[in-house]
Coordinates of C-alpha atoms in Angstrom, one line a residue:
X5 CA 61.1 -56.3 -52.5
X6 CA 59.7 -55.7 -56.0
X7 CA 56.8 -53.4 -55.5
X8 CA 54.2 -52.2 -57.8
X9 CA 53.0 -49.2 -55.8
X10 CA 50.3 -46.8 -56.9
X11 CA 47.3 -46.8 -59.0
X12 CA 47.0 -49.8 -61.3
X13 CA 43.8 -51.1 -62.7
X14 CA 43.8 -54.9 -63.5
X15 CA 42.2 -56.3 -66.7
X16 CA 40.9 -59.6 -68.1
X17 CA 40.4 -60.2 -71.8
X18 CA 37.0 -61.1 -73.1
X19 CA 36.3 -64.9 -73.5
X20 CA 34.2 -66.3 -76.4
X21 CA 31.1 -65.7 -74.4
X22 CA 32.4 -62.6 -72.9
X23 CA 30.2 -60.0 -71.1
X24 CA 29.8 -56.9 -73.4
X25 CA 29.0 -54.6 -70.6
X26 CA 31.4 -51.9 -69.5
X27 CA 34.6 -53.4 -68.0
X28 CA 35.1 -53.3 -64.3
X29 CA 37.9 -50.9 -63.2
X30 CA 40.1 -52.4 -60.6
X31 CA 42.8 -50.4 -58.7
X32 CA 45.6 -52.6 -57.8
X33 CA 48.5 -52.2 -55.2
X34 CA 50.8 -55.2 -55.6
X35 CA 53.9 -55.6 -53.4
X36 CA 55.6 -59.0 -53.3
X37 CA 59.2 -60.3 -53.0
X38 CA 61.4 -60.5 -56.2
X39 CA 61.0 -64.4 -56.3
X40 CA 57.2 -64.1 -56.5
X41 CA 55.1 -63.9 -59.7
X42 CA 55.2 -60.6 -61.4
X43 CA 52.2 -58.2 -61.6
X44 CA 51.7 -59.3 -65.3
X45 CA 51.4 -63.0 -64.2
X46 CA 49.0 -61.9 -61.5
X47 CA 46.8 -60.2 -64.0
X48 CA 46.8 -63.3 -66.2
X49 CA 45.7 -65.5 -63.2
X50 CA 42.8 -63.2 -62.6
X51 CA 41.8 -63.4 -66.3
X52 CA 42.1 -67.2 -66.1
X53 CA 39.7 -67.4 -63.0
X54 CA 36.9 -64.6 -63.7
X55 CA 34.2 -64.2 -66.3
X56 CA 34.1 -60.4 -66.0
X57 CA 36.1 -58.1 -68.2
X58 CA 38.4 -55.6 -66.4
X59 CA 40.2 -52.4 -67.5
X60 CA 43.9 -51.8 -66.7
X61 CA 44.9 -48.2 -66.7
X62 CA 48.4 -46.7 -65.8
X63 CA 48.2 -44.2 -63.1
X64 CA 49.1 -41.4 -65.7
X65 CA 45.9 -42.2 -67.5
X66 CA 43.7 -41.1 -64.5
X67 CA 43.1 -41.4 -60.8
X68 CA 43.0 -45.2 -60.1
X69 CA 41.5 -44.5 -56.6
X70 CA 38.3 -43.8 -58.6
X71 CA 38.1 -47.4 -59.7
X72 CA 35.0 -49.4 -58.8
X73 CA 37.1 -52.0 -56.9
X74 CA 40.4 -51.3 -55.0
X75 CA 42.7 -54.2 -54.2
X76 CA 45.9 -54.4 -52.2
X77 CA 48.2 -57.5 -52.3
X78 CA 51.0 -57.7 -49.8
X79 CA 53.2 -60.8 -49.7
X80 CA 55.9 -61.4 -47.3
X81 CA 58.5 -64.2 -46.8
X82 CA 58.1 -66.3 -43.8
X83 CA 60.4 -69.0 -42.1
X84 CA 61.3 -72.2 -43.9
X85 CA 60.6 -70.8 -47.3
X86 CA 56.9 -70.2 -46.7
X87 CA 55.1 -67.1 -47.9
X88 CA 52.2 -65.1 -46.2
X89 CA 49.8 -62.9 -48.1
X90 CA 47.5 -60.0 -46.8
X91 CA 44.7 -59.1 -49.2
X92 CA 42.5 -56.0 -48.9
X93 CA 39.6 -55.6 -51.2
X94 CA 37.4 -52.4 -51.1
X95 CA 34.1 -52.4 -53.1
X96 CA 32.5 -49.5 -54.9
X97 CA 30.2 -49.3 -52.0
X98 CA 33.1 -48.9 -49.5
X99 CA 32.7 -52.4 -48.1
X100 CA 36.2 -53.8 -47.0
X101 CA 37.1 -57.4 -47.0
X102 CA 40.6 -58.5 -45.5
X103 CA 42.2 -61.9 -45.9
X104 CA 45.5 -63.1 -44.4
X105 CA 46.7 -66.6 -45.3
X106 CA 50.1 -68.5 -45.8
X107 CA 51.3 -71.4 -47.9
X108 CA 54.3 -73.3 -48.8
X109 CA 55.3 -71.1 -51.7
X110 CA 54.6 -67.5 -52.9
X111 CA 53.1 -68.9 -56.0
X112 CA 50.4 -70.5 -54.1
X113 CA 49.4 -67.4 -52.1
X114 CA 49.5 -65.2 -55.2
X115 CA 47.3 -67.8 -57.0
X116 CA 44.7 -67.7 -54.2
X117 CA 44.7 -63.9 -54.2
X118 CA 43.9 -63.9 -57.8
X119 CA 40.9 -66.2 -57.2
X120 CA 39.6 -64.0 -54.5
X121 CA 39.8 -60.9 -56.8
X122 CA 38.0 -62.6 -59.7
X123 CA 35.2 -63.5 -57.2
X124 CA 35.0 -59.9 -56.0
X125 CA 34.9 -58.6 -59.6
X126 CA 31.8 -60.8 -60.3
X127 CA 30.1 -59.5 -57.1
X128 CA 30.8 -55.9 -58.3
X129 CA 28.7 -56.6 -61.4
X130 CA 25.6 -57.7 -59.4
X131 CA 22.7 -55.3 -59.1
X132 CA 22.3 -56.1 -55.4
X133 CA 24.5 -54.9 -52.7
X134 CA 27.8 -56.7 -53.2
X135 CA 28.8 -59.1 -50.4
X136 CA 32.3 -59.8 -49.2
X137 CA 34.0 -62.4 -51.4
X138 CA 33.4 -65.9 -49.9
X139 CA 36.5 -67.7 -48.6
X140 CA 38.0 -69.6 -51.3
X141 CA 39.7 -73.0 -50.7
X142 CA 43.2 -71.9 -49.8
X143 CA 46.4 -74.1 -49.5
X144 CA 46.9 -75.8 -46.3
X145 CA 48.7 -73.7 -43.8
X146 CA 50.1 -76.4 -41.5
X147 CA 53.5 -75.6 -40.3
X148 CA 56.3 -77.9 -41.2
X149 CA 57.6 -80.2 -38.4
X150 CA 60.5 -78.6 -36.3
X151 CA 62.3 -82.0 -36.3
X152 CA 63.9 -84.3 -39.0
X153 CA 64.0 -88.0 -38.5
X154 CA 67.4 -89.7 -39.3
X155 CA 68.4 -93.3 -40.2
X156 CA 72.1 -94.1 -40.9
X157 CA 74.7 -96.8 -41.0
X158 CA 78.6 -96.6 -41.0
X159 CA 81.9 -98.2 -40.5
X160 CA 85.1 -97.2 -38.8
X161 CA 88.0 -98.2 -36.7
X162 CA 88.7 -98.2 -32.9
X163 CA 91.9 -98.5 -30.7
X164 CA 92.8 -98.4 -27.1
X165 CA 90.1 -100.5 -25.5
X166 CA 91.5 -103.8 -26.9
X167 CA 95.0 -105.2 -27.5
X168 CA 95.0 -103.6 -31.1
X169 CA 93.2 -101.6 -33.8
X170 CA 90.0 -103.2 -34.9
X171 CA 86.9 -102.6 -37.2
X172 CA 83.7 -101.2 -36.2
X173 CA 80.2 -101.2 -37.5
X174 CA 77.5 -98.9 -36.4
X175 CA 73.9 -97.9 -37.2
X176 CA 71.1 -96.0 -35.7
X177 CA 68.3 -93.5 -35.8
X178 CA 68.0 -89.9 -34.5
X179 CA 66.2 -86.6 -34.4
X180 CA 67.6 -83.3 -35.7
X181 CA 66.2 -79.9 -34.9
X182 CA 65.5 -77.6 -37.8
X183 CA 65.8 -74.5 -35.7
X184 CA 68.8 -72.2 -35.7
X185 CA 70.9 -74.2 -33.3
X186 CA 70.4 -77.5 -35.1
X187 CA 70.5 -79.7 -32.1
X188 CA 70.7 -83.5 -32.7
X189 CA 70.0 -86.8 -30.6
X190 CA 70.8 -90.4 -31.7
X191 CA 70.5 -93.8 -30.5
X192 CA 73.1 -96.1 -31.9
X193 CA 74.1 -99.8 -32.0
X194 CA 77.7 -100.8 -32.4
X195 CA 79.9 -103.9 -32.8
X196 CA 83.6 -103.3 -32.5
X197 CA 86.4 -105.9 -32.8
X198 CA 89.1 -104.9 -30.3
X199 CA 91.8 -107.2 -31.5
X200 CA 93.5 -110.5 -30.4
X201 CA 96.3 -111.2 -27.9
X202 CA 98.3 -114.3 -27.3
X203 CA 97.8 -116.2 -24.0
X204 CA 99.1 -119.5 -22.8
X205 CA 100.0 -120.7 -26.4
X206 CA 96.6 -119.7 -27.6
X207 CA 94.6 -116.6 -28.3
X208 CA 92.0 -114.3 -26.7
X209 CA 89.8 -112.2 -29.0
X210 CA 88.1 -109.2 -27.6
X211 CA 84.7 -107.8 -28.9
X212 CA 82.4 -105.0 -27.7
X213 CA 78.6 -104.9 -28.5
X214 CA 77.0 -101.8 -27.2
X215 CA 74.2 -99.3 -27.5
X216 CA 74.9 -95.5 -27.1
X217 CA 72.9 -92.4 -26.5
X218 CA 74.5 -89.5 -28.3
X219 CA 73.7 -85.7 -28.1
X220 CA 75.0 -82.8 -30.1
X221 CA 73.6 -79.6 -28.6
X222 CA 74.6 -77.2 -31.3
X223 CA 75.7 -77.2 -35.0
X224 CA 77.7 -74.8 -36.9
X225 CA 76.4 -74.7 -40.5
X226 CA 77.6 -73.2 -43.8
X227 CA 77.6 -74.1 -47.4
X228 CA 75.9 -77.5 -46.9
X229 CA 78.1 -78.5 -44.1
X230 CA 77.4 -79.1 -40.3
X231 CA 80.0 -79.2 -37.6
X232 CA 78.8 -80.5 -34.2
X233 CA 80.5 -81.1 -30.8
X234 CA 79.1 -84.1 -29.2
X235 CA 78.9 -86.4 -26.1
X236 CA 77.6 -89.9 -25.6
X237 CA 77.1 -92.6 -23.0
X238 CA 77.6 -96.3 -24.1
X239 CA 76.5 -99.4 -22.4
X240 CA 77.1 -102.8 -23.6
X241 CA 78.9 -106.3 -23.3
X242 CA 82.6 -106.5 -23.4
X243 CA 83.7 -110.2 -24.1
X244 CA 86.9 -112.0 -24.5
X245 CA 86.8 -115.4 -26.3
X246 CA 89.8 -117.6 -25.6
X247 CA 90.8 -120.5 -27.8
X248 CA 93.8 -122.8 -28.5
X249 CA 94.6 -124.0 -25.0
X250 CA 93.2 -126.2 -22.1
X251 CA 90.3 -124.8 -20.3
X252 CA 89.8 -122.0 -22.8
X253 CA 86.7 -120.1 -22.2
X254 CA 84.7 -117.0 -22.9
X255 CA 84.4 -114.3 -20.4
X256 CA 82.1 -111.3 -20.6
X257 CA 81.6 -108.2 -18.5
X258 CA 79.2 -105.2 -18.5
X259 CA 80.7 -102.1 -20.0
X260 CA 80.1 -98.5 -19.4
X261 CA 81.8 -95.7 -21.1
X262 CA 81.6 -91.9 -21.6
X263 CA 82.5 -90.4 -25.0
X264 CA 83.4 -86.8 -26.4
X265 CA 83.8 -86.1 -29.9
X266 CA 82.8 -84.2 -33.0
X267 CA 80.9 -84.8 -36.2
X268 CA 81.1 -83.3 -39.6
X269 CA 78.1 -83.8 -41.8
X270 CA 77.8 -83.1 -45.5
X271 CA 74.1 -82.6 -46.7
X272 CA 73.3 -84.2 -50.0
X273 CA 69.7 -83.3 -50.5
X274 CA 67.6 -86.0 -48.6
X275 CA 70.9 -87.9 -47.9
X276 CA 73.9 -87.0 -45.8
X277 CA 77.5 -88.2 -45.3
X278 CA 78.9 -88.1 -41.8
X279 CA 82.5 -88.3 -40.5
X280 CA 83.2 -88.4 -36.8
X281 CA 85.9 -88.9 -34.2
X282 CA 85.5 -89.8 -30.5
X283 CA 87.6 -90.1 -27.4
X284 CA 86.3 -92.8 -25.0
X285 CA 86.7 -93.0 -21.2
X286 CA 85.8 -96.4 -19.8
X287 CA 83.9 -96.2 -16.7
X288 CA 84.8 -99.6 -15.7
X289 CA 88.4 -100.8 -16.4
X290 CA 88.1 -104.6 -16.3
X291 CA 91.2 -106.9 -16.1
X292 CA 91.0 -110.2 -18.1
X293 CA 93.0 -113.2 -16.7
X294 CA 93.2 -116.6 -18.4
X295 CA 94.4 -119.7 -16.6
X296 CA 97.6 -119.2 -14.6
X297 CA 99.3 -117.1 -17.2
X298 CA 98.7 -113.9 -15.5
X299 CA 97.0 -110.8 -17.0
X300 CA 96.0 -111.1 -20.6
X301 CA 94.5 -107.6 -21.0
X302 CA 93.4 -104.7 -19.0
X303 CA 91.2 -101.9 -20.5
X304 CA 93.2 -98.7 -21.0
X305 CA 92.1 -95.5 -19.6
X306 CA 91.4 -93.9 -22.9
X307 CA 90.3 -95.3 -26.3
X308 CA 89.9 -93.5 -29.7
X309 CA 87.7 -94.1 -32.7
X310 CA 86.7 -92.6 -36.0
X311 CA 84.0 -93.6 -38.5
X312 CA 82.1 -92.6 -41.7
X313 CA 78.4 -93.2 -42.1
X314 CA 75.8 -92.6 -44.8
X315 CA 72.1 -91.8 -43.9
X316 CA 68.8 -90.3 -45.0
X317 CA 66.7 -87.6 -43.1
X318 CA 63.0 -87.3 -43.4
X319 CA 61.2 -84.0 -42.9

């Protein structure tokens, strides 16, 4: 923390139509994080907002607690990069006004504090009993959403469920938690070519069209990378399309599968690049038979797949 603790008196320079009366002495205690505006910048902001002249004295020049106006500004860093200010103003009559507010950046809360101090200085000049500074229009303090919305598309390769390796296309949407554990859930649509096998002098091509619900309960994050263990349930249509022989036909069955895998995500600002690998356990192992030639294909007990995707997240 960069703290300016002790007795400081904050000034403003006279404007063209400046008040020629004696400047108002303001004792300041200014305590903010290093990334916030400096005390000099804070003084300049007061000058830009007020019409009263003020005198700035170092503590060695006198007892600042004897100033007509005493001000304490305390800024602390909050979660998600936000900042919170606590402002205390004590008038020459001993009236105390306290404000607490937060905003998206430290600059915003410091700027709002400068406005309130300038208003209090003008109240000090009045001949009537000064009132507490009115509430100024402060930056909105709505908290950011704890979730990010994702949209993505990708491509990969799968093996095990069909006769051979085959290409895969995927796309979906999801929600990602911005809290410490970084949980993530996705809804995904897939189309996988599972390869072709020969049967009765012809061929049978296998395709899987499915939807999946994926969940990653935790993410390990460092240097813009996210590594997540994941699980999924897939439901879809597994079809075999035969051709090239008499009575060739298409056969389709309902497919269920459980999946376990992992995902590595590279954060690229509002975009991300994902790489993942899965092991698939078919919950229904269907056997496909064409004509009188016997078994054409039976689902294996384990399939594997890998893919890469590119997406955007919206906060």
